[in-house]
Amino acid sequence: MLAAMSEQTETRKQRAARRAGEFPPAPEALAVPVLDSHTHLDITVSEAGVPGGPADDPVAAAIAVAAGVGVDRLVQVGVDVESSRWGADVAERYGAVLATVALHPNEAPRLPDLDEALRQIEALAGRDRVRGIGETGMDFFRTGDEGRAAQEESFRAHIAIAKRYGKALVIHDRDAHADVLRVLDDEGAPDTVVLHCFSGDADFARECVRRGYLLSFAGTVTFGSATALRAAAAVTPPAQLLVETDAPYLTPMPHRGRPNASYLIPLTVRFLAETTGADLDELCAAISATGERAFGPW
Ligand SMILES: [Zn+2]
Ligand SMILES: [Zn+2]
């Protein structure tokens, strides 16, 4: 009897664990199409699988599932030379995909030859379907003091590449708001700056808005504890607001902890519309226009 009960308990636990690893169900479709301004298709497919189930062409499948709920364009973001090259190739094959290329701020300090890696990123920067340089920036959460000089050097080099090629700069900023602004001021910011997975409060949001930067909100804005982030979204004008998954991470509520993909963007957009009091259709149209201004046309 006891054995039977514990067996039952274990089965329930196993079932819960399996569920945690599965993609959530598709949300209700949006009436006005919108884009995912920051996603990692390569990491999603290798770590979480294909949204909608196994497919011969995982990229096409992920695009189709997203398009089915009104997310008809996405930006594939590079984090190292290999993923940047992959993204640039994918963007040439699929009309729904544009790419950005870069060395992630947590990758840069680990590279044996940063200059050579930067040369390879620059070689990709000029391709037509590559519309941004990122994700680059500063991360004081995962990179300690020993890596910060290389991280800043890499960030500065990416800013220079973005300006040389006239592409958007996509910034990863984790616990480094003041230093990101310091380096941007020092180098001179490119025309288009996107703060991906915006993580500041209302004051930092106001400062970024004043500078003309674009603030991209991820599923984190839906998390229960994210009061300051919601206040930041509320002071961001629709013309400077983007939405993203950063998939496979940061899955919006109510599916936090499960794998993320572009087809879950409607959860975050609906949440943002409710939080800011915006009309959902108008917000989607504004986000699309902002995305096309930053990266487009697709
Ligand atoms: Zn990031
Ligand atoms: Zn990312």
Tab-separated table of C-alpha atoms and ligand atoms in Angstrom:
chain	number	residue	atom	x	y	z
A	1	MET	CA	0.000	0.000	0.000
A	2	LEU	CA	2.720	2.409	1.019
A	3	ALA	CA	4.834	1.295	-1.915
A	4	ALA	CA	1.914	1.816	-4.260
A	5	MET	CA	1.326	5.320	-2.949
A	6	SER	CA	4.936	6.393	-3.293
A	7	GLU	CA	4.953	4.961	-6.793
A	8	GLN	CA	1.922	7.069	-7.595
A	9	THR	CA	3.580	10.173	-6.148
A	10	GLU	CA	6.666	9.589	-8.212
A	11	THR	CA	4.626	9.237	-11.372
A	12	ARG	CA	2.926	12.564	-10.712
A	13	LYS	CA	6.298	14.203	-10.142
A	14	GLN	CA	7.709	12.707	-13.307
A	15	ARG	CA	4.689	13.908	-15.220
A	16	ALA	CA	5.162	17.430	-13.828
A	17	ALA	CA	8.844	17.387	-14.805
A	18	ARG	CA	7.979	16.313	-18.334
A	19	ARG	CA	5.389	19.046	-18.578
A	20	ALA	CA	7.954	21.624	-17.446
A	21	GLY	CA	10.073	20.674	-20.472
A	22	GLU	CA	7.265	20.945	-23.000
A	23	PHE	CA	6.321	24.019	-25.010
A	24	PRO	CA	3.165	25.676	-23.614
A	25	PRO	CA	-0.045	25.699	-25.691
A	26	ALA	CA	-0.415	28.447	-28.304
A	27	PRO	CA	-2.147	31.605	-27.044
A	28	GLU	CA	-5.058	33.278	-28.828
A	29	ALA	CA	-3.925	34.862	-32.097
A	30	LEU	CA	-3.344	38.614	-32.374
A	31	ALA	CA	-5.544	40.544	-34.825
A	32	VAL	CA	-2.712	42.876	-35.861
A	33	PRO	CA	0.636	41.209	-36.643
A	34	VAL	CA	3.630	41.889	-34.472
A	35	LEU	CA	7.291	40.830	-34.367
A	36	ASP	CA	9.655	39.148	-31.948
A	37	SER	CA	12.572	41.593	-31.717
A	38	HIS	CA	15.018	39.157	-30.103
A	39	THR	CA	15.088	35.390	-30.295
A	40	HIS	CA	17.614	32.544	-30.424
A	41	LEU	CA	16.183	29.922	-32.791
A	42	ASP	CA	19.375	27.856	-32.761
A	43	ILE	CA	19.487	27.605	-28.955
A	44	THR	CA	15.742	26.965	-28.788
A	45	VAL	CA	15.890	24.040	-31.203
A	46	SER	CA	18.980	22.485	-29.619
A	47	GLU	CA	17.886	22.941	-25.982
A	48	ALA	CA	14.102	22.734	-26.084
A	49	GLY	CA	13.164	21.242	-29.457
A	50	VAL	CA	10.712	22.510	-32.040
A	51	PRO	CA	7.533	24.404	-31.104
A	52	GLY	CA	4.653	22.358	-32.506
A	53	GLY	CA	6.632	19.108	-32.409
A	54	PRO	CA	9.497	17.497	-34.333
A	55	ALA	CA	9.842	18.722	-37.918
A	56	ASP	CA	12.116	18.173	-40.920
A	57	ASP	CA	12.767	21.897	-41.041
A	58	PRO	CA	12.746	23.188	-37.426
A	59	VAL	CA	13.210	26.827	-38.465
A	60	ALA	CA	10.279	26.725	-40.907
A	61	ALA	CA	8.150	25.012	-38.249
A	62	ALA	CA	8.961	27.610	-35.581
A	63	ILE	CA	8.185	30.409	-38.057
A	64	ALA	CA	4.857	28.783	-39.027
A	65	VAL	CA	3.698	28.274	-35.424
A	66	ALA	CA	4.520	31.920	-34.620
A	67	ALA	CA	2.844	33.224	-37.786
A	68	GLY	CA	-0.260	31.238	-36.814
A	69	VAL	CA	-0.807	33.547	-33.812
A	70	GLY	CA	0.142	36.786	-35.596
A	71	VAL	CA	3.888	36.880	-34.889
A	72	ASP	CA	4.993	37.008	-38.503
A	73	ARG	CA	8.537	38.435	-38.247
A	74	LEU	CA	11.449	37.748	-35.942
A	75	VAL	CA	14.998	38.869	-35.294
A	76	GLN	CA	17.491	36.035	-34.858
A	77	VAL	CA	20.263	37.169	-32.517
A	78	GLY	CA	23.859	35.928	-32.617
A	79	VAL	CA	25.967	35.323	-29.516
A	80	ASP	CA	29.247	34.091	-31.028
A	81	VAL	CA	30.849	33.738	-34.468
A	82	GLU	CA	29.172	30.416	-35.206
A	83	SER	CA	25.635	31.445	-34.196
A	84	SER	CA	26.058	34.796	-35.958
A	85	ARG	CA	27.017	33.074	-39.207
A	86	TRP	CA	24.130	30.634	-38.782
A	87	GLY	CA	21.690	33.505	-38.242
A	88	ALA	CA	22.963	35.437	-41.254
A	89	ASP	CA	22.480	32.336	-43.445
A	90	VAL	CA	19.017	31.595	-42.041
A	91	ALA	CA	17.911	35.192	-42.637
A	92	GLU	CA	18.834	34.796	-46.305
A	93	ARG	CA	16.715	31.658	-46.614
A	94	TYR	CA	13.563	32.710	-44.691
A	95	GLY	CA	11.668	35.914	-45.419
A	96	ALA	CA	10.333	36.131	-41.835
A	97	VAL	CA	13.828	36.253	-40.335
A	98	LEU	CA	16.338	39.082	-40.013
A	99	ALA	CA	19.630	38.574	-38.198
A	100	THR	CA	21.928	40.386	-35.831
A	101	VAL	CA	25.554	39.351	-35.304
A	102	ALA	CA	27.853	39.719	-32.291
A	103	LEU	CA	29.897	38.219	-29.516
A	104	HIS	CA	27.815	38.055	-26.326
A	105	PRO	CA	29.305	40.080	-23.434
A	106	ASN	CA	29.723	36.871	-21.449
A	107	GLU	CA	31.459	35.176	-24.414
A	108	ALA	CA	33.903	37.945	-25.314
A	109	PRO	CA	36.130	37.666	-22.206
A	110	ARG	CA	36.506	33.901	-22.714
A	111	LEU	CA	37.797	34.059	-26.290
A	112	PRO	CA	41.454	33.226	-26.893
A	113	ASP	CA	41.606	35.757	-29.761
A	114	LEU	CA	39.018	38.523	-29.370
A	115	ASP	CA	40.399	40.588	-32.285
A	116	GLU	CA	40.077	37.704	-34.727
A	117	ALA	CA	36.519	36.961	-33.562
A	118	LEU	CA	35.619	40.639	-34.002
A	119	ARG	CA	37.020	40.540	-37.547
A	120	GLN	CA	34.742	37.606	-38.317
A	121	ILE	CA	31.724	39.446	-36.884
A	122	GLU	CA	32.599	42.491	-38.988
A	123	ALA	CA	32.795	40.272	-42.086
A	124	LEU	CA	29.135	39.331	-41.490
A	125	ALA	CA	27.982	42.850	-40.608
A	126	GLY	CA	27.755	44.043	-44.197
A	127	ARG	CA	25.364	41.330	-45.396
A	128	ASP	CA	21.979	42.685	-46.415
A	129	ARG	CA	19.864	40.472	-44.145
A	130	VAL	CA	22.063	41.312	-41.150
A	131	ARG	CA	20.334	44.381	-39.726
A	132	GLY	CA	21.834	44.689	-36.293
A	133	ILE	CA	25.003	44.304	-34.264
A	134	GLY	CA	24.190	42.426	-31.085
A	135	GLU	CA	23.817	41.129	-28.628
A	136	THR	CA	26.705	43.062	-27.164
A	137	GLY	CA	26.993	45.183	-24.057
A	138	MET	CA	27.854	44.583	-20.439
A	139	ASP	CA	26.912	41.901	-17.934
A	140	PHE	CA	28.185	42.329	-14.393
A	141	PHE	CA	26.036	39.425	-13.202
A	142	ARG	CA	27.896	36.626	-14.970
A	143	THR	CA	31.227	38.307	-15.700
A	144	GLY	CA	33.377	39.281	-12.744
A	145	ASP	CA	36.081	41.940	-12.433
A	146	GLU	CA	38.659	39.836	-14.290
A	147	GLY	CA	36.612	39.794	-17.499
A	148	ARG	CA	35.309	43.348	-17.522
A	149	ALA	CA	38.117	44.977	-19.482
A	150	ALA	CA	37.679	42.508	-22.360
A	151	GLN	CA	33.903	42.898	-22.140
A	152	GLU	CA	34.137	46.666	-22.459
A	153	GLU	CA	36.682	46.451	-25.277
A	154	SER	CA	34.338	44.115	-27.149
A	155	PHE	CA	31.336	46.403	-26.539
A	156	ARG	CA	33.264	49.397	-27.865
A	157	ALA	CA	34.309	47.455	-30.970
A	158	HIS	CA	30.687	46.405	-31.634
A	159	ILE	CA	29.503	50.024	-31.332
A	160	ALA	CA	32.102	50.999	-33.937
A	161	ILE	CA	30.964	48.191	-36.287
A	162	ALA	CA	27.300	49.237	-35.922
A	163	LYS	CA	28.204	52.793	-36.892
A	164	ARG	CA	30.444	51.769	-39.801
A	165	TYR	CA	27.713	49.621	-41.342
A	166	GLY	CA	24.716	51.735	-40.291
A	167	LYS	CA	23.048	48.891	-38.393
A	168	ALA	CA	21.040	48.857	-35.179
A	169	LEU	CA	22.983	48.220	-31.974
A	170	VAL	CA	21.332	45.539	-29.807
A	171	ILE	CA	22.473	45.856	-26.216
A	172	HIS	CA	22.521	43.260	-23.465
A	173	ASP	CA	22.653	45.109	-20.141
A	174	ARG	CA	22.610	43.115	-16.940
A	175	ASP	CA	23.298	44.997	-13.705
A	176	ALA	CA	25.331	47.485	-15.753
A	177	HIS	CA	22.991	50.394	-16.626
A	178	ALA	CA	25.387	53.226	-15.726
A	179	ASP	CA	28.377	51.641	-17.458
A	180	VAL	CA	26.395	50.935	-20.637
A	181	LEU	CA	25.449	54.619	-20.855
A	182	ARG	CA	29.019	55.698	-20.030
A	183	VAL	CA	30.467	53.640	-22.897
A	184	LEU	CA	27.734	54.762	-25.325
A	185	ASP	CA	28.437	58.407	-24.454
A	186	ASP	CA	32.158	57.885	-24.785
A	187	GLU	CA	31.989	56.164	-28.194
A	188	GLY	CA	28.943	58.051	-29.472
A	189	ALA	CA	25.804	55.957	-29.933
A	190	PRO	CA	24.691	54.711	-33.373
A	191	ASP	CA	21.396	56.060	-34.776
A	192	THR	CA	19.441	53.009	-33.584
A	193	VAL	CA	20.022	51.573	-30.124
A	194	VAL	CA	17.874	48.745	-28.754
A	195	LEU	CA	18.081	47.793	-25.082
A	196	HIS	CA	17.100	44.142	-25.239
A	197	CYS	CA	15.319	42.523	-22.286
A	198	PHE	CA	15.018	45.939	-20.705
A	199	SER	CA	15.614	45.524	-16.982
A	200	GLY	CA	15.692	49.038	-15.543
A	201	ASP	CA	13.183	51.041	-13.523
A	202	ALA	CA	11.074	54.011	-14.607
A	203	ASP	CA	13.933	56.506	-14.102
A	204	PHE	CA	16.341	54.538	-16.286
A	205	ALA	CA	13.578	54.041	-18.860
A	206	ARG	CA	12.967	57.817	-18.976
A	207	GLU	CA	16.690	58.424	-19.507
A	208	CYS	CA	16.819	55.896	-22.366
A	209	VAL	CA	13.647	57.317	-23.936
A	210	ARG	CA	15.126	60.833	-23.741
A	211	ARG	CA	18.166	59.568	-25.656
A	212	GLY	CA	15.935	58.104	-28.361
A	213	TYR	CA	16.772	54.481	-27.567
A	214	LEU	CA	14.312	51.637	-28.087
A	215	LEU	CA	13.289	49.534	-25.085
A	216	SER	CA	12.514	45.885	-25.774
A	217	PHE	CA	10.434	44.142	-23.105
A	218	ALA	CA	10.632	40.380	-22.562
A	219	GLY	CA	8.480	37.919	-20.610
A	220	THR	CA	10.123	39.212	-17.418
A	221	VAL	CA	7.651	42.130	-17.464
A	222	THR	CA	4.860	39.624	-16.685
A	223	PHE	CA	6.588	38.179	-13.605
A	224	GLY	CA	4.883	38.884	-10.287
A	225	SER	CA	7.884	40.652	-8.757
A	226	ALA	CA	8.508	42.971	-11.723
A	227	THR	CA	6.759	46.082	-10.401
A	228	ALA	CA	9.628	48.426	-11.362
A	229	LEU	CA	9.763	46.934	-14.855
A	230	ARG	CA	6.048	47.509	-15.367
A	231	ALA	CA	6.550	51.133	-14.272
A	232	ALA	CA	9.337	51.346	-16.885
A	233	ALA	CA	6.994	50.022	-19.590
A	234	ALA	CA	4.344	52.528	-18.562
A	235	VAL	CA	6.690	55.495	-19.252
A	236	THR	CA	7.907	54.131	-22.602
A	237	PRO	CA	6.081	55.649	-25.595
A	238	PRO	CA	4.755	53.042	-28.089
A	239	ALA	CA	7.062	54.498	-30.767
A	240	GLN	CA	10.078	53.430	-28.686
A	241	LEU	CA	8.770	50.120	-27.405
A	242	LEU	CA	9.556	46.642	-28.706
A	243	VAL	CA	8.647	43.188	-27.484
A	244	GLU	CA	10.745	40.036	-27.506
A	245	THR	CA	10.994	36.474	-26.242
A	246	ASP	CA	14.774	36.026	-25.783
A	247	ALA	CA	13.701	32.405	-26.406
A	248	PRO	CA	14.218	29.779	-25.199
A	249	TYR	CA	14.491	31.771	-21.939
A	250	LEU	CA	12.202	34.106	-19.966
A	251	THR	CA	8.878	32.478	-20.829
A	252	PRO	CA	6.011	34.829	-19.906
A	253	MET	CA	3.390	34.039	-17.287
A	254	PRO	CA	1.494	31.806	-16.808
A	255	HIS	CA	4.126	29.473	-18.314
A	256	ARG	CA	7.262	30.726	-16.563
A	257	GLY	CA	9.858	27.926	-16.391
A	258	ARG	CA	8.732	26.166	-19.566
A	259	PRO	CA	10.509	26.647	-22.925
A	260	ASN	CA	9.862	29.879	-24.799
A	261	ALA	CA	9.475	30.609	-28.523
A	262	SER	CA	8.198	33.433	-30.721
A	263	TYR	CA	4.614	32.094	-30.763
A	264	LEU	CA	4.303	33.117	-27.082
A	265	ILE	CA	4.775	36.838	-27.845
A	266	PRO	CA	0.973	37.446	-27.689
A	267	LEU	CA	1.083	36.749	-23.924
A	268	THR	CA	3.616	39.524	-23.369
A	269	VAL	CA	1.969	42.005	-25.759
A	270	ARG	CA	-1.466	41.499	-24.197
A	271	PHE	CA	0.056	41.937	-20.752
A	272	LEU	CA	1.813	45.154	-21.838
A	273	ALA	CA	-1.420	46.528	-23.338
A	274	GLU	CA	-3.258	45.874	-20.072
A	275	THR	CA	-0.442	47.301	-17.943
A	276	THR	CA	-0.044	50.490	-19.949
A	277	GLY	CA	-3.728	50.943	-20.777
A	278	ALA	CA	-2.965	50.824	-24.503
A	279	ASP	CA	-5.348	49.443	-27.131
A	280	LEU	CA	-3.954	46.021	-28.101
A	281	ASP	CA	-4.308	46.482	-31.868
A	282	GLU	CA	-2.773	49.960	-31.756
A	283	LEU	CA	0.098	48.689	-29.615
A	284	CYS	CA	0.801	45.847	-32.081
A	285	ALA	CA	0.764	48.280	-35.002
A	286	ALA	CA	3.130	50.625	-33.148
A	287	ILE	CA	5.527	47.788	-32.257
A	288	SER	CA	5.555	46.613	-35.861
A	289	ALA	CA	6.330	50.109	-37.100
A	290	THR	CA	9.088	50.537	-34.505
A	291	GLY	CA	10.600	47.167	-35.418
A	292	GLU	CA	10.573	47.996	-39.120
A	293	ARG	CA	12.209	51.343	-38.391
A	294	ALA	CA	14.930	49.643	-36.342
A	295	PHE	CA	15.600	46.542	-38.452
A	296	GLY	CA	13.323	46.454	-41.444
A	297	PRO	CA	11.882	46.153	-43.873
A	298	TRP	CA	11.790	42.407	-43.677
B	1	ZN	ZN	20.847	39.121	-23.508
B	2	ZN	ZN	19.490	37.062	-26.088
